[in-house]
GROMACS .gro file of C-alpha atoms in nm:
model
  338
    1MET     CA    1   0.000   0.000   0.000
    2ASN     CA    2   0.176   0.313  -0.123
    3SER     CA    3   0.166   0.671   0.004
    4THR     CA    4  -0.090   0.777  -0.258
    5GLN     CA    5  -0.330   0.504  -0.149
    6ILE     CA    6  -0.281   0.593   0.217
    7LYS     CA    7  -0.359   0.956   0.136
    8GLU     CA    8  -0.677   0.849  -0.047
    9ILE     CA    9  -0.785   0.627   0.243
   10LYS     CA   10  -0.724   0.911   0.487
   11GLU     CA   11  -0.952   1.124   0.271
   12LEU     CA   12  -1.216   0.849   0.269
   13LEU     CA   13  -1.205   0.831   0.647
   14SER     CA   14  -1.207   1.207   0.699
   15VAL     CA   15  -1.589   1.222   0.712
   16PRO     CA   16  -1.830   0.983   0.891
   17LYS     CA   17  -1.929   0.678   0.689
   18LYS     CA   18  -2.127   0.356   0.718
   19ILE     CA   19  -1.859   0.089   0.729
   20VAL     CA   20  -1.883  -0.291   0.736
   21LEU     CA   21  -1.596  -0.518   0.841
   22ILE     CA   22  -1.599  -0.883   0.738
   23PRO     CA   23  -1.384  -1.179   0.853
   24HIS     CA   24  -1.367  -1.515   0.678
   25LYS     CA   25  -1.603  -1.805   0.736
   26ASN     CA   26  -1.535  -1.993   1.062
   27PRO     CA   27  -1.335  -1.697   1.195
   28ASP     CA   28  -1.039  -1.754   1.424
   29GLY     CA   29  -0.861  -1.528   1.671
   30ASP     CA   30  -0.685  -1.327   1.402
   31ALA     CA   31  -1.007  -1.271   1.204
   32ILE     CA   32  -1.214  -1.170   1.507
   33GLY     CA   33  -0.934  -0.969   1.665
   34SER     CA   34  -0.861  -0.772   1.349
   35THR     CA   35  -1.224  -0.688   1.273
   36LEU     CA   36  -1.305  -0.585   1.631
   37GLY     CA   37  -0.983  -0.389   1.673
   38LEU     CA   38  -1.030  -0.198   1.349
   39ARG     CA   39  -1.399  -0.144   1.420
   40GLN     CA   40  -1.325   0.026   1.750
   41TYR     CA   41  -1.057   0.242   1.588
   42LEU     CA   42  -1.304   0.350   1.317
   43GLU     CA   43  -1.574   0.421   1.575
   44GLY     CA   44  -1.323   0.645   1.751
   45LEU     CA   45  -1.299   0.844   1.428
   46GLY     CA   46  -1.676   0.892   1.427
   47HIS     CA   47  -1.778   0.622   1.180
   48ASN     CA   48  -2.076   0.386   1.206
   49ALA     CA   49  -1.890   0.055   1.190
   50THR     CA   50  -2.036  -0.297   1.200
   51VAL     CA   51  -1.868  -0.639   1.205
   52ILE     CA   52  -2.056  -0.908   1.012
   53SER     CA   53  -1.927  -1.263   1.049
   54PRO     CA   54  -2.039  -1.526   0.797
   55ASN     CA   55  -2.115  -1.767   1.082
   56GLU     CA   56  -2.047  -1.863   1.442
   57TYR     CA   57  -1.700  -1.868   1.600
   58PRO     CA   58  -1.543  -2.047   1.900
   59GLY     CA   59  -1.661  -1.975   2.251
   60PHE     CA   60  -1.311  -1.886   2.370
   61LEU     CA   61  -1.334  -1.569   2.156
   62LYS     CA   62  -1.662  -1.448   2.306
   63TRP     CA   63  -1.511  -1.233   2.578
   64ILE     CA   64  -1.314  -1.005   2.341
   65PRO     CA   65  -1.400  -0.634   2.377
   66GLY     CA   66  -1.686  -0.546   2.140
   67GLU     CA   67  -1.768  -0.910   2.052
   68GLU     CA   68  -2.131  -0.874   2.158
   69GLY     CA   69  -2.194  -0.639   1.864
   70ILE     CA   70  -2.100  -0.887   1.591
   71ILE     CA   71  -2.381  -0.978   1.349
   72LYS     CA   72  -2.382  -1.338   1.222
   73TYR     CA   73  -2.488  -1.350   0.859
   74ASP     CA   74  -2.622  -1.706   0.868
   75SER     CA   75  -2.859  -1.635   1.160
   76ASP     CA   76  -2.946  -1.269   1.090
   77THR     CA   77  -2.930  -1.258   0.711
   78ASP     CA   78  -3.176  -0.975   0.646
   79LEU     CA   79  -3.011  -0.731   0.886
   80ALA     CA   80  -2.662  -0.827   0.767
   81THR     CA   81  -2.756  -0.791   0.400
   82SER     CA   82  -2.909  -0.448   0.455
   83LYS     CA   83  -2.593  -0.332   0.637
   84ILE     CA   84  -2.379  -0.454   0.347
   85LYS     CA   85  -2.597  -0.289   0.083
   86GLU     CA   86  -2.595   0.043   0.271
   87ALA     CA   87  -2.218   0.044   0.332
   88ASP     CA   88  -2.007   0.330   0.201
   89LEU     CA   89  -1.697   0.123   0.264
   90ILE     CA   90  -1.629  -0.247   0.329
   91PHE     CA   91  -1.314  -0.385   0.492
   92THR     CA   92  -1.240  -0.753   0.430
   93LEU     CA   93  -0.994  -0.887   0.684
   94ASP     CA   94  -0.784  -1.204   0.708
   95PHE     CA   95  -0.887  -1.344   0.370
   96ASN     CA   96  -0.814  -1.250   0.009
   97ASP     CA   97  -1.087  -1.412  -0.198
   98LEU     CA   98  -1.461  -1.362  -0.154
   99SER     CA   99  -1.517  -1.738  -0.169
  100ARG     CA  100  -1.369  -1.752   0.183
  101THR     CA  101  -1.688  -1.589   0.315
  102GLY     CA  102  -1.902  -1.889   0.221
  103ILE     CA  103  -2.270  -1.796   0.200
  104MET     CA  104  -2.183  -1.425   0.190
  105GLU     CA  105  -1.985  -1.450  -0.133
  106GLN     CA  106  -2.267  -1.366  -0.374
  107VAL     CA  107  -2.404  -1.065  -0.185
  108LEU     CA  108  -2.054  -0.922  -0.154
  109ALA     CA  109  -1.976  -0.982  -0.520
  110ASN     CA  110  -2.295  -0.797  -0.614
  111THR     CA  111  -2.235  -0.501  -0.381
  112LYS     CA  112  -2.075  -0.208  -0.562
  113THR     CA  113  -1.887  -0.002  -0.307
  114THR     CA  114  -1.530   0.070  -0.203
  115TYR     CA  115  -1.350  -0.239  -0.071
  116ILE     CA  116  -1.032  -0.238   0.137
  117MET     CA  117  -0.858  -0.574   0.180
  118ILE     CA  118  -0.611  -0.627   0.464
  119ASP     CA  119  -0.463  -0.978   0.461
  120HIS     CA  120  -0.144  -1.184   0.488
  121HIS     CA  121  -0.230  -1.495   0.283
  122GLN     CA  122  -0.081  -1.591  -0.051
  123GLN     CA  123  -0.227  -1.531  -0.399
  124PRO     CA  124  -0.484  -1.257  -0.337
  125SER     CA  125  -0.777  -1.195  -0.573
  126ASP     CA  126  -0.826  -0.848  -0.720
  127TYR     CA  127  -1.176  -0.760  -0.597
  128ALA     CA  128  -1.063  -0.480  -0.364
  129THR     CA  129  -1.031  -0.110  -0.447
  130TYR     CA  130  -0.739  -0.088  -0.203
  131MET     CA  131  -0.528  -0.388  -0.113
  132TYR     CA  132  -0.285  -0.415   0.179
  133SER     CA  133  -0.139  -0.763   0.126
  134ASP     CA  134   0.183  -0.884   0.288
  135VAL     CA  135   0.255  -1.257   0.321
  136SER     CA  136   0.558  -1.187   0.541
  137MET     CA  137   0.338  -1.055   0.821
  138SER     CA  138   0.271  -1.270   1.126
  139SER     CA  139  -0.100  -1.197   1.123
  140THR     CA  140  -0.369  -0.968   0.994
  141CYS     CA  141  -0.381  -0.815   1.340
  142GLN     CA  142  -0.019  -0.704   1.308
  143MET     CA  143  -0.119  -0.549   0.975
  144ILE     CA  144  -0.404  -0.362   1.147
  145TYR     CA  145  -0.147  -0.212   1.383
  146HIS     CA  146   0.068  -0.105   1.088
  147PHE     CA  147  -0.239   0.022   0.900
  148ILE     CA  148  -0.325   0.249   1.193
  149GLU     CA  149   0.043   0.345   1.207
  150LYS     CA  150   0.036   0.443   0.837
  151LEU     CA  151  -0.260   0.669   0.916
  152ASP     CA  152  -0.049   0.835   1.190
  153ASP     CA  153  -0.298   0.729   1.457
  154LEU     CA  154  -0.111   0.495   1.693
  155ASP     CA  155  -0.205   0.730   1.975
  156LYS     CA  156  -0.569   0.634   1.914
  157ILE     CA  157  -0.510   0.269   2.009
  158THR     CA  158  -0.700   0.216   2.333
  159ALA     CA  159  -0.657  -0.072   2.578
  160ASP     CA  160  -0.952  -0.254   2.417
  161ILE     CA  161  -0.810  -0.210   2.066
  162ALA     CA  162  -0.469  -0.325   2.190
  163THR     CA  163  -0.632  -0.634   2.341
  164CYS     CA  164  -0.805  -0.724   2.013
  165ILE     CA  165  -0.485  -0.683   1.811
  166TYR     CA  166  -0.276  -0.875   2.064
  167ILE     CA  167  -0.516  -1.172   2.047
  168GLY     CA  168  -0.479  -1.208   1.671
  169ILE     CA  169  -0.101  -1.183   1.680
  170MET     CA  170  -0.074  -1.431   1.967
  171THR     CA  171  -0.304  -1.693   1.813
  172ASP     CA  172  -0.170  -1.671   1.457
  173THR     CA  173   0.192  -1.700   1.572
  174GLY     CA  174   0.126  -1.996   1.800
  175SER     CA  175   0.209  -1.779   2.101
  176PHE     CA  176   0.501  -1.619   1.916
  177ARG     CA  177   0.680  -1.940   1.819
  178PHE     CA  178   0.617  -1.954   1.441
  179ARG     CA  179   0.878  -1.834   1.192
  180SER     CA  180   0.660  -1.538   1.094
  181THR     CA  181   0.723  -1.389   1.440
  182THR     CA  182   0.984  -1.120   1.376
  183SER     CA  183   1.161  -0.861   1.589
  184THR     CA  184   0.905  -0.613   1.455
  185THR     CA  185   0.625  -0.839   1.578
  186HIS     CA  186   0.774  -0.829   1.927
  187ARG     CA  187   0.809  -0.451   1.913
  188VAL     CA  188   0.442  -0.423   1.812
  189VAL     CA  189   0.339  -0.655   2.096
  190SER     CA  190   0.549  -0.455   2.341
  191ASP     CA  191   0.364  -0.139   2.241
  192LEU     CA  192   0.028  -0.314   2.271
  193ILE     CA  193   0.112  -0.419   2.627
  194ASP     CA  194   0.215  -0.062   2.703
  195LYS     CA  195  -0.121   0.053   2.566
  196GLY     CA  196  -0.314  -0.178   2.799
  197ALA     CA  197  -0.322  -0.533   2.658
  198ASP     CA  198  -0.302  -0.767   2.958
  199ASN     CA  199  -0.096  -1.050   2.810
  200THR     CA  200  -0.141  -1.291   3.102
  201ARG     CA  201  -0.519  -1.249   3.113
  202ILE     CA  202  -0.546  -1.282   2.734
  203HIS     CA  203  -0.348  -1.607   2.732
  204GLU     CA  204  -0.560  -1.752   3.013
  205LYS     CA  205  -0.885  -1.656   2.838
  206ILE     CA  206  -0.778  -1.812   2.506
  207TYR     CA  207  -0.589  -2.121   2.616
  208ASP     CA  208  -0.695  -2.207   2.971
  209THR     CA  209  -1.068  -2.257   2.919
  210ASN     CA  210  -1.086  -2.631   2.853
  211THR     CA  211  -1.404  -2.826   2.918
  212LEU     CA  212  -1.396  -3.188   3.027
  213SER     CA  213  -1.551  -3.296   2.696
  214ARG     CA  214  -1.284  -3.110   2.497
  215LEU     CA  215  -1.003  -3.274   2.695
  216GLN     CA  216  -1.165  -3.613   2.638
  217LEU     CA  217  -1.193  -3.536   2.266
  218LYS     CA  218  -0.822  -3.454   2.266
  219GLY     CA  219  -0.770  -3.800   2.412
  220VAL     CA  220  -0.959  -3.951   2.117
  221ALA     CA  221  -0.746  -3.747   1.877
  222LEU     CA  222  -0.430  -3.881   2.043
  223LYS     CA  223  -0.563  -4.235   2.018
  224ASN     CA  224  -0.629  -4.183   1.645
  225LEU     CA  225  -0.286  -4.031   1.581
  226THR     CA  226  -0.093  -4.215   1.310
  227VAL     CA  227   0.276  -4.169   1.226
  228LEU     CA  228   0.425  -4.241   0.883
  229PRO     CA  229   0.799  -4.227   0.959
  230GLU     CA  230   0.909  -4.288   0.600
  231TYR     CA  231   0.749  -3.954   0.507
  232LYS     CA  232   0.816  -3.774   0.838
  233THR     CA  233   0.440  -3.728   0.849
  234ALA     CA  234   0.174  -3.768   1.118
  235TYR     CA  235  -0.202  -3.731   1.096
  236ILE     CA  236  -0.512  -3.736   1.315
  237THR     CA  237  -0.869  -3.832   1.223
  238LEU     CA  238  -1.193  -3.741   1.399
  239SER     CA  239  -1.525  -3.880   1.280
  240GLN     CA  240  -1.859  -3.708   1.323
  241LYS     CA  241  -1.959  -3.975   1.574
  242GLU     CA  242  -1.649  -3.908   1.782
  243LEU     CA  243  -1.727  -3.536   1.778
  244ASP     CA  244  -2.089  -3.597   1.873
  245ASP     CA  245  -1.993  -3.836   2.152
  246HIS     CA  246  -1.787  -3.559   2.311
  247ASN     CA  247  -2.033  -3.270   2.280
  248PHE     CA  248  -1.823  -3.100   2.011
  249LYS     CA  249  -1.845  -2.722   1.986
  250LYS     CA  250  -1.682  -2.494   1.732
  251GLY     CA  251  -1.319  -2.439   1.825
  252ASP     CA  252  -1.279  -2.757   2.030
  253THR     CA  253  -1.022  -2.904   1.787
  254GLU     CA  254  -0.817  -2.583   1.772
  255GLY     CA  255  -0.448  -2.670   1.797
  256PHE     CA  256  -0.492  -3.048   1.774
  257VAL     CA  257  -0.293  -3.066   1.450
  258ASN     CA  258   0.004  -2.910   1.629
  259ILE     CA  259   0.018  -3.212   1.858
  260ALA     CA  260   0.099  -3.427   1.555
  261LEU     CA  261   0.361  -3.177   1.436
  262SER     CA  262   0.526  -3.172   1.780
  263ILE     CA  263   0.645  -3.534   1.748
  264ALA     CA  264   1.023  -3.559   1.715
  265GLY     CA  265   1.126  -3.603   1.351
  266ILE     CA  266   0.787  -3.502   1.206
  267VAL     CA  267   0.788  -3.221   0.947
  268PHE     CA  268   0.435  -3.259   0.803
  269ALA     CA  269   0.111  -3.299   0.999
  270ALA     CA  270  -0.258  -3.309   0.916
  271ILE     CA  271  -0.592  -3.348   1.088
  272PHE     CA  272  -0.903  -3.475   0.908
  273ILE     CA  273  -1.235  -3.384   1.069
  274GLU     CA  274  -1.566  -3.516   0.939
  275ASN     CA  275  -1.845  -3.259   0.902
  276ARG     CA  276  -2.167  -3.431   0.797
  277GLY     CA  277  -2.361  -3.105   0.809
  278GLU     CA  278  -2.150  -2.954   0.531
  279LYS     CA  279  -2.085  -3.297   0.373
  280ILE     CA  280  -1.710  -3.242   0.374
  281ILE     CA  281  -1.395  -3.351   0.550
  282LYS     CA  282  -1.232  -3.041   0.693
  283ILE     CA  283  -0.853  -3.057   0.683
  284SER     CA  284  -0.577  -2.859   0.853
  285PHE     CA  285  -0.213  -2.894   0.748
  286ARG     CA  286   0.102  -2.784   0.931
  287SER     CA  287   0.470  -2.819   0.843
  288LYS     CA  288   0.819  -2.729   0.950
  289GLY     CA  289   1.092  -2.591   0.728
  290VAL     CA  290   1.083  -2.588   0.349
  291PHE     CA  291   0.778  -2.806   0.287
  292SER     CA  292   0.492  -2.584   0.167
  293VAL     CA  293   0.154  -2.701   0.291
  294ASN     CA  294   0.003  -2.406   0.105
  295GLU     CA  295   0.105  -2.562  -0.227
  296PHE     CA  296   0.015  -2.911  -0.111
  297SER     CA  297  -0.334  -2.802  -0.008
  298ARG     CA  298  -0.394  -2.600  -0.324
  299ASN     CA  299  -0.280  -2.885  -0.546
  300HIS     CA  300  -0.476  -3.166  -0.381
  301PHE     CA  301  -0.744  -3.047  -0.137
  302GLU     CA  302  -0.904  -2.724  -0.269
  303GLY     CA  303  -0.734  -2.516  -0.003
  304GLY     CA  304  -0.445  -2.285   0.072
  305GLY     CA  305  -0.309  -2.051   0.331
  306HIS     CA  306   0.050  -2.001   0.444
  307HIS     CA  307   0.375  -2.180   0.371
  308ASN     CA  308   0.368  -2.374   0.701
  309ALA     CA  309  -0.003  -2.359   0.787
  310SER     CA  310  -0.300  -2.410   0.557
  311GLY     CA  311  -0.643  -2.564   0.530
  312GLY     CA  312  -0.834  -2.771   0.279
  313LYS     CA  313  -1.137  -2.990   0.230
  314SER     CA  314  -1.247  -3.316   0.075
  315ASN     CA  315  -1.586  -3.421  -0.061
  316ILE     CA  316  -1.528  -3.794  -0.027
  317SER     CA  317  -1.558  -4.004   0.290
  318LEU     CA  318  -1.315  -3.982   0.581
  319PRO     CA  319  -1.147  -4.320   0.505
  320GLU     CA  320  -1.125  -4.233   0.135
  321THR     CA  321  -0.976  -3.893   0.214
  322VAL     CA  322  -0.707  -4.046   0.434
  323GLU     CA  323  -0.637  -4.306   0.166
  324LYS     CA  324  -0.599  -4.029  -0.094
  325PHE     CA  325  -0.368  -3.834   0.139
  326ILE     CA  326  -0.141  -4.135   0.195
  327SER     CA  327  -0.135  -4.215  -0.177
  328ILE     CA  328  -0.005  -3.865  -0.256
  329LEU     CA  329   0.285  -3.875  -0.009
  330PRO     CA  330   0.529  -4.087  -0.217
  331SER     CA  331   0.555  -3.806  -0.473
  332TYR     CA  332   0.673  -3.573  -0.195
  333LYS     CA  333   0.913  -3.816  -0.028
  334ASN     CA  334   1.227  -3.633  -0.145
  335VAL     CA  335   1.099  -3.297  -0.021
  336LEU     CA  336   0.995  -3.444   0.313
  337ASN     CA  337   1.330  -3.622   0.348
  338PRO     CA  338   1.584  -3.367   0.220
   0.00000   0.00000   0.00000
């Protein structure tokens, strides 16, 4: 995003507007944190700003400042659609293709207004009027901080805004351990703490809220964990029955795939989760080092994301999906065993 574009955006934001902010379908901490943080910044400038999520999100995100004002498109479609149609400006955050909004894709594609995309995933589409895209960034929330910085408004970051931004950075960096965590990321986080983000409380709220059923589901995941040493690969499966038997709620499997990746010698990990409601197998991929799960997912499972973290899906059964996954691995053996 160059200086001319920043100047134009400053002009856009110089008078009150109706603004809508949209995260991707099944939003995570970075998506919710970035939309809520930016919304509160925009409200501080005098704008009428609304966050519209395509659908529900995990319970461990429901304490974030401003969360109670989020409209869910799938359960309040008429209100959400009217907000979108009336918007003078729409921010799309933490995704770079309208298909990532699921059931909202068509209404967004048919809405003619100014779009601003802020995102850190690879291969962005060109739907936005203004695009702030940087795959080197740790998170969209870090980009929100830099976006506000570009507008010369860091002094307008309140404790609540700092909390929202901190959450997205923390969750998308795996608590600051992923390679995308840079010295700049730490300097941003330091400033957020100075501005009022309570890092200990945030970590407890996000990570220390296990239910008994979730811990038992994790036990099932561990039991289903399979290691393929010849490919330095490990994977987990969870069937719909196993989810149902453990009172599954959105977000309960968050981080499970990292358990597989944490095994000594493993460089590629996957989790396959059956979703009968959507008639798909939802897949998460993680890797270490040079192996690109973004390319793997795009090539074989209709997905994408980051170099070391991506998602995908399959329209065949859970056993067939796993069989397909294993059948593909021999062609990557040299990359997985450099």
